[in-house]
């Protein structure tokens, strides 16, 4: 490495000459050395940098492909029929093509998050400067994903630029591998998928670190404000300004304008998707009051627009429907786009005055405008909403059909079933139509919560019946009562919290972390999220929420009228319910696992991803649930968890990601680890049984959650607690004792105390284990021994005596 | 005889190798001839007594039952030895010649599906179609294009009637 320092210098004798030295090869290592920090073997790993680790994971959790389409349509050699794992004209076979397809989805999601990160970082550096310190609350390890992956310990916004450079370079390299049929091995596409997922968590982390540091968002706070959610919490009598998307940059200008001009009580500012979540975090630090309401998730976008309630819609990026402008136009709602990723073909008014834009939109000269100047946006959006509210009232716009029209539309239905076949959830729409003829609209109302609001039924109907509008009209009472509570996102889990809870987590006395993330295409309605979180919280699991799932969880109340956010505290402790924040805050969930390894176990994090992942894989009982996994971002988040050894369960729609990573419990050779004390092989039980799989129903999900929190390093008390939950949940929701429970028993103290004798008898009678009944001890039978001081690892080089 | 071969409109996916529509009597005979069949039952059967009755009848005629999702809750007291398994795992294990089946008796040659979410089963069947040699028979209410043989899209009452005819032909 050169001794030249990065930075600027001038040569005195040469006037007007300034030389800038950018990044120096080896700079990360040198800086770390100066600071006395050990750097692991893989700072800024390239595509192949962690391939060995991936191969270890993939040898146990083998890729399973379920193609959505049997053909490859990538190039002009084809279309190629790959059915039956045939090869196409370029030589790629079905397996590799499916892995490639998944990789494309993963890097799309990664790009969505990291491009958001780059955008907001640029914006905030422009506003606050490169030297603005990163502030995440009481943490020394302020960027766990970033530090583990890149080796960089960012301290300022400027430091994050180099992190983004790395992520973008790697995403570009990964994207290049999609081209033609060049990569012949599915398993190497798989490694690239995991690489893409890992990058996603770095990109997300940069996004959230930047916005938390600059926008007054809560920083590892446990008592963040409780905020309103639901279509019913919007007051339609006021001018209603609705924002949609995932990047709060521009929206903060709107919020500032509203606040500075004393319009807080005169306008309804509400949001859909993660911008809404981040609006409630904006300036909410240390008890500050949020200024916005949350309408809900992507599933509510079309429903909200079609309600006719919004007077102006502002969109930014990511989970925003492509038809927002078309739908809004029908109801005379102007649309403002604020981000180059979504421009809807609208004229660029960024350089025009606010007055001119307001005049043109309020007179319908244009249906909307692209405004990239946030100062202008801040003024236009609220002022236009105030103006449009009166104009639209005067126009007498009615959005949904009347009761009479509802009946007439029902009569129009010929029961062809096209809507049901096209509905992603196969909802029983025909039966609702049948009853609707007799003015009984209850079945439409029942569809409201089950409907994911995609609008495909409307497109499918040969009679042009607006099915979605009928569902919404019939559900008006229900919608007016949709008033929930969400706890504003808290950001990271702090170092002191990790120190307090880490030991319980590692030893298993806290039975596990259930991270409920993902989107809104649930198989059986929104309430299932509530049921899952409620059950697991009662059982003392730590439940962590983010994004759309965090929103939907707040929609339901218990018999005391409380949401779970009101019922459960939000510390990082057993039986607590945490909302980390928006989609990009998912990085704090993986960040927490990394922190446990760093803080509790004193593992070196810097550029040491494999060792950290290995630690998490074998010791931290965490399971991700994306019950409504919909987007490319969700599969990217899941893949990032997977590379750290965290298993993820998606709902049945997640099968359309076309690929899973499932272990084979009966393949004994796959379920072994090394004991780092001496390098000897240790058999382990098959948990987690998968890295990525699907569940059919929440009843099936419950025991899967408990079982897959089991880790090789559990002590007897931890194993007993985890096993107890696995057995109880299986009996409660599947009506039977799980058949494989005995595989997780190493010693009699692993058995649930209340059932110990009964279970010992079963072990003896049905599985041939020897039991000393005087001492109630197992003499022989278990495939593995209980040894609390064993140090399970998948990485041979980490074993004593190995290099 | 119930005609279950009409209306094979597909949902949203496409492949060049599509399921052949099949009538219940043919499906029943094919199942009877299978050396090692497996009936895979999904959670949509829960609360549907008519379908549960047909599953029990098929099981009593010697077809082992795999219960996916929480369908086992409807079968635990039926004395048919149904075994719970996750369907994504099952779809994977079915293609592994080293898997000895739910009962340890060896791999299956014919799998029959009933009572599943359409979009979910469609994916599982896609995996089976592309990566195994198994015969997959879908006796669902909807046409499952990724099966080897499938009923067409049926009304609920016709579906029950078709299942009854299939049982008669076992």
PDB file of N, CA and C in Angstrom, chain A residues 64-71 81-85 94-95 421-424 426 456 523 652-653 655-656 658 660 662-666 693-697 699-700 704 733-736 739, chain B residues 7 9 11-17 42-44 68-70 72-73 76 83-89 92-93 96 98-99 115-120 123-124 126-127 129-131 141-142 146 153:
ATOM      1  N   UNK A  64     -34.228 -25.518  -3.707  1.00  0.00           N
ATOM      2  CA  UNK A  64     -35.411 -26.206  -4.229  1.00  0.00           C
ATOM      3  C   UNK A  64     -36.075 -25.242  -5.206  1.00  0.00           C
ATOM      4  N   UNK A  65     -36.297 -25.690  -6.420  1.00  0.00           N
ATOM      5  CA  UNK A  65     -36.845 -24.777  -7.423  1.00  0.00           C
ATOM      6  C   UNK A  65     -38.272 -25.154  -7.798  1.00  0.00           C
ATOM      7  N   UNK A  66     -39.119 -24.151  -7.838  1.00  0.00           N
ATOM      8  CA  UNK A  66     -40.502 -24.338  -8.262  1.00  0.00           C
ATOM      9  C   UNK A  66     -40.809 -23.248  -9.293  1.00  0.00           C
ATOM     10  N   UNK A  67     -40.469 -23.490 -10.540  1.00  0.00           N
ATOM     11  CA  UNK A  67     -40.553 -22.423 -11.545  1.00  0.00           C
ATOM     12  C   UNK A  67     -41.963 -21.836 -11.684  1.00  0.00           C
ATOM     13  N   UNK A  68     -42.019 -20.541 -11.857  1.00  0.00           N
ATOM     14  CA  UNK A  68     -43.280 -19.879 -12.161  1.00  0.00           C
ATOM     15  C   UNK A  68     -43.610 -20.101 -13.636  1.00  0.00           C
ATOM     16  N   UNK A  69     -42.581 -20.141 -14.447  1.00  0.00           N
ATOM     17  CA  UNK A  69     -42.759 -20.351 -15.885  1.00  0.00           C
ATOM     18  C   UNK A  69     -41.692 -21.339 -16.340  1.00  0.00           C
ATOM     19  N   UNK A  70     -42.049 -22.184 -17.268  1.00  0.00           N
ATOM     20  CA  UNK A  70     -41.111 -23.230 -17.694  1.00  0.00           C
ATOM     21  C   UNK A  70     -40.192 -22.790 -18.828  1.00  0.00           C
ATOM     22  N   UNK A  71     -40.371 -21.576 -19.268  1.00  0.00           N
ATOM     23  CA  UNK A  71     -39.583 -21.124 -20.406  1.00  0.00           C
ATOM     24  C   UNK A  71     -38.595 -20.032 -20.004  1.00  0.00           C
ATOM     25  N   UNK A  81     -37.715 -23.829 -24.116  1.00  0.00           N
ATOM     26  CA  UNK A  81     -38.463 -24.677 -23.178  1.00  0.00           C
ATOM     27  C   UNK A  81     -37.469 -25.409 -22.276  1.00  0.00           C
ATOM     28  N   UNK A  82     -37.530 -25.117 -21.011  1.00  0.00           N
ATOM     29  CA  UNK A  82     -36.598 -25.743 -20.057  1.00  0.00           C
ATOM     30  C   UNK A  82     -37.285 -26.827 -19.211  1.00  0.00           C
ATOM     31  N   UNK A  83     -38.519 -27.172 -19.580  1.00  0.00           N
ATOM     32  CA  UNK A  83     -39.268 -28.147 -18.792  1.00  0.00           C
ATOM     33  C   UNK A  83     -38.460 -29.419 -18.549  1.00  0.00           C
ATOM     34  N   UNK A  84     -38.543 -29.912 -17.340  1.00  0.00           N
ATOM     35  CA  UNK A  84     -37.828 -31.145 -17.010  1.00  0.00           C
ATOM     36  C   UNK A  84     -36.334 -30.925 -16.877  1.00  0.00           C
ATOM     37  N   UNK A  85     -35.947 -29.697 -16.519  1.00  0.00           N
ATOM     38  CA  UNK A  85     -34.538 -29.334 -16.347  1.00  0.00           C
ATOM     39  C   UNK A  85     -33.745 -29.433 -17.646  1.00  0.00           C
ATOM     40  N   UNK A  94     -32.726 -25.569 -16.392  1.00  0.00           N
ATOM     41  CA  UNK A  94     -33.819 -24.998 -15.599  1.00  0.00           C
ATOM     42  C   UNK A  94     -33.365 -24.569 -14.207  1.00  0.00           C
ATOM     43  N   UNK A  95     -32.562 -25.417 -13.571  1.00  0.00           N
ATOM     44  CA  UNK A  95     -32.100 -25.093 -12.214  1.00  0.00           C
ATOM     45  C   UNK A  95     -31.340 -23.770 -12.193  1.00  0.00           C
ATOM     46  N   UNK A 421     -60.871 -16.774 -10.602  1.00  0.00           N
ATOM     47  CA  UNK A 421     -59.685 -17.422 -11.160  1.00  0.00           C
ATOM     48  C   UNK A 421     -58.508 -16.454 -11.197  1.00  0.00           C
ATOM     49  N   UNK A 422     -58.787 -15.186 -11.435  1.00  0.00           N
ATOM     50  CA  UNK A 422     -57.714 -14.212 -11.541  1.00  0.00           C
ATOM     51  C   UNK A 422     -57.288 -13.647 -10.188  1.00  0.00           C
ATOM     52  N   UNK A 423     -58.174 -13.739  -9.209  1.00  0.00           N
ATOM     53  CA  UNK A 423     -57.849 -13.195  -7.886  1.00  0.00           C
ATOM     54  C   UNK A 423     -56.642 -13.941  -7.312  1.00  0.00           C
ATOM     55  N   UNK A 424     -55.583 -13.236  -6.917  1.00  0.00           N
ATOM     56  CA  UNK A 424     -54.412 -13.929  -6.353  1.00  0.00           C
ATOM     57  C   UNK A 424     -54.746 -14.779  -5.135  1.00  0.00           C
ATOM     58  N   UNK A 426     -57.836 -16.145  -4.737  1.00  0.00           N
ATOM     59  CA  UNK A 426     -59.007 -16.963  -5.110  1.00  0.00           C
ATOM     60  C   UNK A 426     -60.203 -16.678  -4.182  1.00  0.00           C
ATOM     61  N   UNK A 456     -57.121  -6.942  -9.732  1.00  0.00           N
ATOM     62  CA  UNK A 456     -57.125  -7.842 -10.904  1.00  0.00           C
ATOM     63  C   UNK A 456     -58.529  -8.313 -11.246  1.00  0.00           C
ATOM     64  N   UNK A 523     -52.158 -14.711   3.001  1.00  0.00           N
ATOM     65  CA  UNK A 523     -53.052 -15.721   2.418  1.00  0.00           C
ATOM     66  C   UNK A 523     -54.457 -15.671   2.977  1.00  0.00           C
ATOM     67  N   UNK A 652     -47.660 -18.715   1.892  1.00  0.00           N
ATOM     68  CA  UNK A 652     -47.772 -19.528   0.678  1.00  0.00           C
ATOM     69  C   UNK A 652     -47.527 -18.765  -0.621  1.00  0.00           C
ATOM     70  N   UNK A 653     -47.855 -17.468  -0.635  1.00  0.00           N
ATOM     71  CA  UNK A 653     -47.558 -16.688  -1.851  1.00  0.00           C
ATOM     72  C   UNK A 653     -46.055 -16.645  -2.123  1.00  0.00           C
ATOM     73  N   UNK A 655     -44.074 -18.926  -2.268  1.00  0.00           N
ATOM     74  CA  UNK A 655     -43.616 -20.014  -3.145  1.00  0.00           C
ATOM     75  C   UNK A 655     -43.349 -19.481  -4.549  1.00  0.00           C
ATOM     76  N   UNK A 656     -43.958 -18.336  -4.857  1.00  0.00           N
ATOM     77  CA  UNK A 656     -43.760 -17.761  -6.193  1.00  0.00           C
ATOM     78  C   UNK A 656     -42.421 -17.051  -6.324  1.00  0.00           C
ATOM     79  N   UNK A 658     -40.124 -18.825  -6.333  1.00  0.00           N
ATOM     80  CA  UNK A 658     -39.671 -19.958  -7.171  1.00  0.00           C
ATOM     81  C   UNK A 658     -38.472 -20.705  -6.618  1.00  0.00           C
ATOM     82  N   UNK A 660     -36.503 -22.151  -2.794  1.00  0.00           N
ATOM     83  CA  UNK A 660     -36.418 -22.244  -1.340  1.00  0.00           C
ATOM     84  C   UNK A 660     -35.093 -22.928  -0.990  1.00  0.00           C
ATOM     85  N   UNK A 662     -34.044 -25.761   1.598  1.00  0.00           N
ATOM     86  CA  UNK A 662     -34.643 -26.695   2.555  1.00  0.00           C
ATOM     87  C   UNK A 662     -33.664 -27.818   2.868  1.00  0.00           C
ATOM     88  N   UNK A 663     -33.486 -28.087   4.152  1.00  0.00           N
ATOM     89  CA  UNK A 663     -32.640 -29.195   4.577  1.00  0.00           C
ATOM     90  C   UNK A 663     -33.416 -30.501   4.602  1.00  0.00           C
ATOM     91  N   UNK A 664     -32.683 -31.597   4.650  1.00  0.00           N
ATOM     92  CA  UNK A 664     -33.324 -32.912   4.710  1.00  0.00           C
ATOM     93  C   UNK A 664     -33.002 -33.535   6.072  1.00  0.00           C
ATOM     94  N   UNK A 665     -33.963 -33.551   6.968  1.00  0.00           N
ATOM     95  CA  UNK A 665     -33.679 -34.042   8.329  1.00  0.00           C
ATOM     96  C   UNK A 665     -33.190 -35.479   8.351  1.00  0.00           C
ATOM     97  N   UNK A 666     -33.578 -36.253   7.352  1.00  0.00           N
ATOM     98  CA  UNK A 666     -33.200 -37.672   7.339  1.00  0.00           C
ATOM     99  C   UNK A 666     -31.782 -37.895   6.810  1.00  0.00           C
ATOM    100  N   UNK A 693     -38.275 -21.207   3.506  1.00  0.00           N
ATOM    101  CA  UNK A 693     -39.345 -22.102   3.080  1.00  0.00           C
ATOM    102  C   UNK A 693     -40.687 -21.416   3.270  1.00  0.00           C
ATOM    103  N   UNK A 694     -41.736 -22.138   2.913  1.00  0.00           N
ATOM    104  CA  UNK A 694     -43.082 -21.586   2.995  1.00  0.00           C
ATOM    105  C   UNK A 694     -43.896 -22.359   4.023  1.00  0.00           C
ATOM    106  N   UNK A 695     -44.903 -21.698   4.567  1.00  0.00           N
ATOM    107  CA  UNK A 695     -45.888 -22.388   5.397  1.00  0.00           C
ATOM    108  C   UNK A 695     -47.261 -22.118   4.787  1.00  0.00           C
ATOM    109  N   UNK A 696     -48.151 -23.048   5.008  1.00  0.00           N
ATOM    110  CA  UNK A 696     -49.454 -22.999   4.341  1.00  0.00           C
ATOM    111  C   UNK A 696     -50.448 -22.124   5.108  1.00  0.00           C
ATOM    112  N   UNK A 697     -50.360 -22.187   6.434  1.00  0.00           N
ATOM    113  CA  UNK A 697     -51.322 -21.484   7.276  1.00  0.00           C
ATOM    114  C   UNK A 697     -50.605 -21.105   8.567  1.00  0.00           C
ATOM    115  N   UNK A 699     -51.491 -21.849  11.454  1.00  0.00           N
ATOM    116  CA  UNK A 699     -51.496 -23.018  12.345  1.00  0.00           C
ATOM    117  C   UNK A 699     -50.243 -23.862  12.103  1.00  0.00           C
ATOM    118  N   UNK A 700     -49.847 -23.971  10.855  1.00  0.00           N
ATOM    119  CA  UNK A 700     -48.615 -24.705  10.554  1.00  0.00           C
ATOM    120  C   UNK A 700     -47.387 -23.882  10.957  1.00  0.00           C
ATOM    121  N   UNK A 704     -43.536 -24.416  13.564  1.00  0.00           N
ATOM    122  CA  UNK A 704     -42.315 -24.204  12.769  1.00  0.00           C
ATOM    123  C   UNK A 704     -41.454 -23.122  13.416  1.00  0.00           C
ATOM    124  N   UNK A 733     -52.116 -26.235  17.758  1.00  0.00           N
ATOM    125  CA  UNK A 733     -52.533 -25.818  16.417  1.00  0.00           C
ATOM    126  C   UNK A 733     -52.608 -26.948  15.394  1.00  0.00           C
ATOM    127  N   UNK A 734     -51.904 -28.048  15.645  1.00  0.00           N
ATOM    128  CA  UNK A 734     -51.991 -29.179  14.710  1.00  0.00           C
ATOM    129  C   UNK A 734     -52.669 -30.378  15.358  1.00  0.00           C
ATOM    130  N   UNK A 735     -52.939 -30.256  16.641  1.00  0.00           N
ATOM    131  CA  UNK A 735     -53.704 -31.305  17.311  1.00  0.00           C
ATOM    132  C   UNK A 735     -52.926 -32.575  17.586  1.00  0.00           C
ATOM    133  N   UNK A 736     -51.628 -32.519  17.512  1.00  0.00           N
ATOM    134  CA  UNK A 736     -50.850 -33.730  17.802  1.00  0.00           C
ATOM    135  C   UNK A 736     -49.444 -33.378  18.272  1.00  0.00           C
ATOM    136  N   UNK A 739     -43.848 -35.418  15.520  1.00  0.00           N
ATOM    137  CA  UNK A 739     -43.234 -36.745  15.444  1.00  0.00           C
ATOM    138  C   UNK A 739     -41.733 -36.734  15.688  1.00  0.00           C
TER     139      UNK A 739
ATOM    140  N   UNK B   7     -63.291 -26.770 -19.112  1.00  0.00           N
ATOM    141  CA  UNK B   7     -62.834 -25.546 -18.438  1.00  0.00           C
ATOM    142  C   UNK B   7     -61.446 -25.712 -17.825  1.00  0.00           C
ATOM    143  N   UNK B   9     -59.181 -23.467 -18.052  1.00  0.00           N
ATOM    144  CA  UNK B   9     -58.576 -22.127 -18.026  1.00  0.00           C
ATOM    145  C   UNK B   9     -57.516 -22.081 -16.929  1.00  0.00           C
ATOM    146  N   UNK B  11     -54.595 -20.123 -14.452  1.00  0.00           N
ATOM    147  CA  UNK B  11     -54.608 -18.988 -13.536  1.00  0.00           C
ATOM    148  C   UNK B  11     -53.697 -17.883 -14.064  1.00  0.00           C
ATOM    149  N   UNK B  12     -52.430 -18.025 -13.925  1.00  0.00           N
ATOM    150  CA  UNK B  12     -51.598 -16.945 -14.453  1.00  0.00           C
ATOM    151  C   UNK B  12     -50.218 -17.417 -14.916  1.00  0.00           C
ATOM    152  N   UNK B  13     -49.931 -18.676 -14.735  1.00  0.00           N
ATOM    153  CA  UNK B  13     -48.592 -19.136 -15.090  1.00  0.00           C
ATOM    154  C   UNK B  13     -48.662 -19.960 -16.378  1.00  0.00           C
ATOM    155  N   UNK B  14     -47.521 -20.245 -16.929  1.00  0.00           N
ATOM    156  CA  UNK B  14     -47.530 -20.927 -18.208  1.00  0.00           C
ATOM    157  C   UNK B  14     -46.332 -21.843 -18.354  1.00  0.00           C
ATOM    158  N   UNK B  15     -46.580 -22.963 -18.954  1.00  0.00           N
ATOM    159  CA  UNK B  15     -45.499 -23.869 -19.291  1.00  0.00           C
ATOM    160  C   UNK B  15     -45.895 -24.603 -20.551  1.00  0.00           C
ATOM    161  N   UNK B  16     -44.949 -25.212 -21.219  1.00  0.00           N
ATOM    162  CA  UNK B  16     -45.297 -25.913 -22.463  1.00  0.00           C
ATOM    163  C   UNK B  16     -45.888 -27.273 -22.190  1.00  0.00           C
ATOM    164  N   UNK B  17     -45.524 -27.834 -21.053  1.00  0.00           N
ATOM    165  CA  UNK B  17     -46.072 -29.149 -20.712  1.00  0.00           C
ATOM    166  C   UNK B  17     -47.198 -28.935 -19.709  1.00  0.00           C
ATOM    167  N   UNK B  42     -54.391 -30.839   1.701  1.00  0.00           N
ATOM    168  CA  UNK B  42     -54.070 -29.482   2.170  1.00  0.00           C
ATOM    169  C   UNK B  42     -55.108 -28.909   3.115  1.00  0.00           C
ATOM    170  N   UNK B  43     -54.781 -27.758   3.677  1.00  0.00           N
ATOM    171  CA  UNK B  43     -55.593 -27.157   4.745  1.00  0.00           C
ATOM    172  C   UNK B  43     -56.965 -26.669   4.301  1.00  0.00           C
ATOM    173  N   UNK B  44     -57.179 -26.577   3.001  1.00  0.00           N
ATOM    174  CA  UNK B  44     -58.489 -26.099   2.545  1.00  0.00           C
ATOM    175  C   UNK B  44     -59.596 -27.116   2.843  1.00  0.00           C
ATOM    176  N   UNK B  68     -50.763 -31.779   4.910  1.00  0.00           N
ATOM    177  CA  UNK B  68     -49.930 -30.572   4.916  1.00  0.00           C
ATOM    178  C   UNK B  68     -50.670 -29.425   5.596  1.00  0.00           C
ATOM    179  N   UNK B  69     -49.918 -28.361   5.897  1.00  0.00           N
ATOM    180  CA  UNK B  69     -50.520 -27.224   6.607  1.00  0.00           C
ATOM    181  C   UNK B  69     -51.110 -27.692   7.919  1.00  0.00           C
ATOM    182  N   UNK B  70     -52.353 -27.282   8.196  1.00  0.00           N
ATOM    183  CA  UNK B  70     -52.986 -27.775   9.428  1.00  0.00           C
ATOM    184  C   UNK B  70     -54.133 -28.726   9.105  1.00  0.00           C
ATOM    185  N   UNK B  72     -54.061 -31.738   9.174  1.00  0.00           N
ATOM    186  CA  UNK B  72     -54.003 -32.874  10.104  1.00  0.00           C
ATOM    187  C   UNK B  72     -55.061 -32.734  11.205  1.00  0.00           C
ATOM    188  N   UNK B  73     -55.434 -31.498  11.525  1.00  0.00           N
ATOM    189  CA  UNK B  73     -56.424 -31.285  12.595  1.00  0.00           C
ATOM    190  C   UNK B  73     -57.762 -31.920  12.242  1.00  0.00           C
ATOM    191  N   UNK B  76     -56.892 -36.209  12.520  1.00  0.00           N
ATOM    192  CA  UNK B  76     -56.236 -36.925  13.631  1.00  0.00           C
ATOM    193  C   UNK B  76     -57.119 -38.016  14.247  1.00  0.00           C
ATOM    194  N   UNK B  83     -50.107 -38.437   8.231  1.00  0.00           N
ATOM    195  CA  UNK B  83     -48.883 -37.873   8.829  1.00  0.00           C
ATOM    196  C   UNK B  83     -48.699 -36.439   8.365  1.00  0.00           C
ATOM    197  N   UNK B  84     -48.384 -35.571   9.323  1.00  0.00           N
ATOM    198  CA  UNK B  84     -48.148 -34.169   8.978  1.00  0.00           C
ATOM    199  C   UNK B  84     -46.810 -34.008   8.286  1.00  0.00           C
ATOM    200  N   UNK B  85     -46.797 -33.185   7.268  1.00  0.00           N
ATOM    201  CA  UNK B  85     -45.529 -32.738   6.672  1.00  0.00           C
ATOM    202  C   UNK B  85     -45.773 -31.416   5.956  1.00  0.00           C
ATOM    203  N   UNK B  86     -44.789 -30.560   5.968  1.00  0.00           N
ATOM    204  CA  UNK B  86     -44.870 -29.304   5.216  1.00  0.00           C
ATOM    205  C   UNK B  86     -44.803 -29.626   3.724  1.00  0.00           C
ATOM    206  N   UNK B  87     -45.646 -28.991   2.943  1.00  0.00           N
ATOM    207  CA  UNK B  87     -45.743 -29.400   1.525  1.00  0.00           C
ATOM    208  C   UNK B  87     -44.505 -28.997   0.715  1.00  0.00           C
ATOM    209  N   UNK B  88     -43.856 -27.918   1.112  1.00  0.00           N
ATOM    210  CA  UNK B  88     -42.652 -27.526   0.369  1.00  0.00           C
ATOM    211  C   UNK B  88     -41.528 -28.538   0.620  1.00  0.00           C
ATOM    212  N   UNK B  89     -41.460 -28.995   1.888  1.00  0.00           N
ATOM    213  CA  UNK B  89     -40.484 -30.046   2.203  1.00  0.00           C
ATOM    214  C   UNK B  89     -40.863 -31.334   1.482  1.00  0.00           C
ATOM    215  N   UNK B  92     -39.916 -31.453  -2.011  1.00  0.00           N
ATOM    216  CA  UNK B  92     -38.468 -31.639  -2.151  1.00  0.00           C
ATOM    217  C   UNK B  92     -38.075 -33.097  -1.932  1.00  0.00           C
ATOM    218  N   UNK B  93     -38.592 -33.656  -0.855  1.00  0.00           N
ATOM    219  CA  UNK B  93     -38.206 -35.037  -0.509  1.00  0.00           C
ATOM    220  C   UNK B  93     -38.698 -36.026  -1.583  1.00  0.00           C
ATOM    221  N   UNK B  96     -36.212 -36.997  -4.047  1.00  0.00           N
ATOM    222  CA  UNK B  96     -34.959 -37.547  -3.543  1.00  0.00           C
ATOM    223  C   UNK B  96     -35.083 -39.065  -3.421  1.00  0.00           C
ATOM    224  N   UNK B  98     -33.266 -41.041  -2.057  1.00  0.00           N
ATOM    225  CA  UNK B  98     -32.834 -41.546  -0.745  1.00  0.00           C
ATOM    226  C   UNK B  98     -33.904 -41.410   0.332  1.00  0.00           C
ATOM    227  N   UNK B  99     -34.988 -40.734   0.003  1.00  0.00           N
ATOM    228  CA  UNK B  99     -36.041 -40.568   1.007  1.00  0.00           C
ATOM    229  C   UNK B  99     -36.876 -41.838   1.057  1.00  0.00           C
ATOM    230  N   UNK B 115     -57.290 -30.397  -1.836  1.00  0.00           N
ATOM    231  CA  UNK B 115     -57.545 -29.478  -0.739  1.00  0.00           C
ATOM    232  C   UNK B 115     -56.473 -28.435  -0.489  1.00  0.00           C
ATOM    233  N   UNK B 116     -55.828 -28.010  -1.567  1.00  0.00           N
ATOM    234  CA  UNK B 116     -54.737 -27.040  -1.402  1.00  0.00           C
ATOM    235  C   UNK B 116     -55.102 -25.669  -1.959  1.00  0.00           C
ATOM    236  N   UNK B 117     -54.380 -24.660  -1.463  1.00  0.00           N
ATOM    237  CA  UNK B 117     -54.482 -23.347  -2.088  1.00  0.00           C
ATOM    238  C   UNK B 117     -53.953 -23.486  -3.507  1.00  0.00           C
ATOM    239  N   UNK B 118     -54.724 -22.978  -4.428  1.00  0.00           N
ATOM    240  CA  UNK B 118     -54.395 -23.208  -5.835  1.00  0.00           C
ATOM    241  C   UNK B 118     -53.012 -22.675  -6.204  1.00  0.00           C
ATOM    242  N   UNK B 119     -52.747 -21.425  -5.816  1.00  0.00           N
ATOM    243  CA  UNK B 119     -51.492 -20.806  -6.248  1.00  0.00           C
ATOM    244  C   UNK B 119     -50.278 -21.458  -5.576  1.00  0.00           C
ATOM    245  N   UNK B 120     -50.491 -22.014  -4.404  1.00  0.00           N
ATOM    246  CA  UNK B 120     -49.401 -22.637  -3.650  1.00  0.00           C
ATOM    247  C   UNK B 120     -49.080 -24.002  -4.254  1.00  0.00           C
ATOM    248  N   UNK B 123     -47.178 -24.089  -7.541  1.00  0.00           N
ATOM    249  CA  UNK B 123     -45.718 -23.984  -7.443  1.00  0.00           C
ATOM    250  C   UNK B 123     -45.094 -25.324  -7.059  1.00  0.00           C
ATOM    251  N   UNK B 124     -45.710 -25.998  -6.104  1.00  0.00           N
ATOM    252  CA  UNK B 124     -45.158 -27.294  -5.673  1.00  0.00           C
ATOM    253  C   UNK B 124     -45.176 -28.271  -6.853  1.00  0.00           C
ATOM    254  N   UNK B 126     -45.069 -27.512  -9.918  1.00  0.00           N
ATOM    255  CA  UNK B 126     -44.069 -27.082 -10.892  1.00  0.00           C
ATOM    256  C   UNK B 126     -42.712 -27.709 -10.574  1.00  0.00           C
ATOM    257  N   UNK B 127     -42.377 -27.736  -9.295  1.00  0.00           N
ATOM    258  CA  UNK B 127     -41.122 -28.380  -8.883  1.00  0.00           C
ATOM    259  C   UNK B 127     -41.136 -29.864  -9.200  1.00  0.00           C
ATOM    260  N   UNK B 129     -42.972 -31.411 -11.438  1.00  0.00           N
ATOM    261  CA  UNK B 129     -42.983 -31.611 -12.897  1.00  0.00           C
ATOM    262  C   UNK B 129     -41.583 -31.479 -13.495  1.00  0.00           C
ATOM    263  N   UNK B 130     -40.871 -30.478 -13.018  1.00  0.00           N
ATOM    264  CA  UNK B 130     -39.587 -30.184 -13.654  1.00  0.00           C
ATOM    265  C   UNK B 130     -38.409 -31.001 -13.132  1.00  0.00           C
ATOM    266  N   UNK B 131     -38.539 -31.512 -11.916  1.00  0.00           N
ATOM    267  CA  UNK B 131     -37.356 -32.133 -11.308  1.00  0.00           C
ATOM    268  C   UNK B 131     -37.569 -33.551 -10.781  1.00  0.00           C
ATOM    269  N   UNK B 141     -60.463 -28.669  -7.049  1.00  0.00           N
ATOM    270  CA  UNK B 141     -61.615 -28.013  -7.681  1.00  0.00           C
ATOM    271  C   UNK B 141     -61.166 -27.145  -8.864  1.00  0.00           C
ATOM    272  N   UNK B 142     -59.876 -26.876  -8.902  1.00  0.00           N
ATOM    273  CA  UNK B 142     -59.354 -26.038  -9.986  1.00  0.00           C
ATOM    274  C   UNK B 142     -58.358 -26.818 -10.846  1.00  0.00           C
ATOM    275  N   UNK B 146     -49.767 -27.671 -13.781  1.00  0.00           N
ATOM    276  CA  UNK B 146     -48.451 -28.290 -13.608  1.00  0.00           C
ATOM    277  C   UNK B 146     -48.503 -29.754 -13.165  1.00  0.00           C
ATOM    278  N   UNK B 153     -61.633 -26.828 -13.992  1.00  0.00           N
ATOM    279  CA  UNK B 153     -62.227 -25.955 -12.978  1.00  0.00           C
ATOM    280  C   UNK B 153     -63.679 -26.367 -12.759  1.00  0.00           C
TER     281      UNK B 153
END
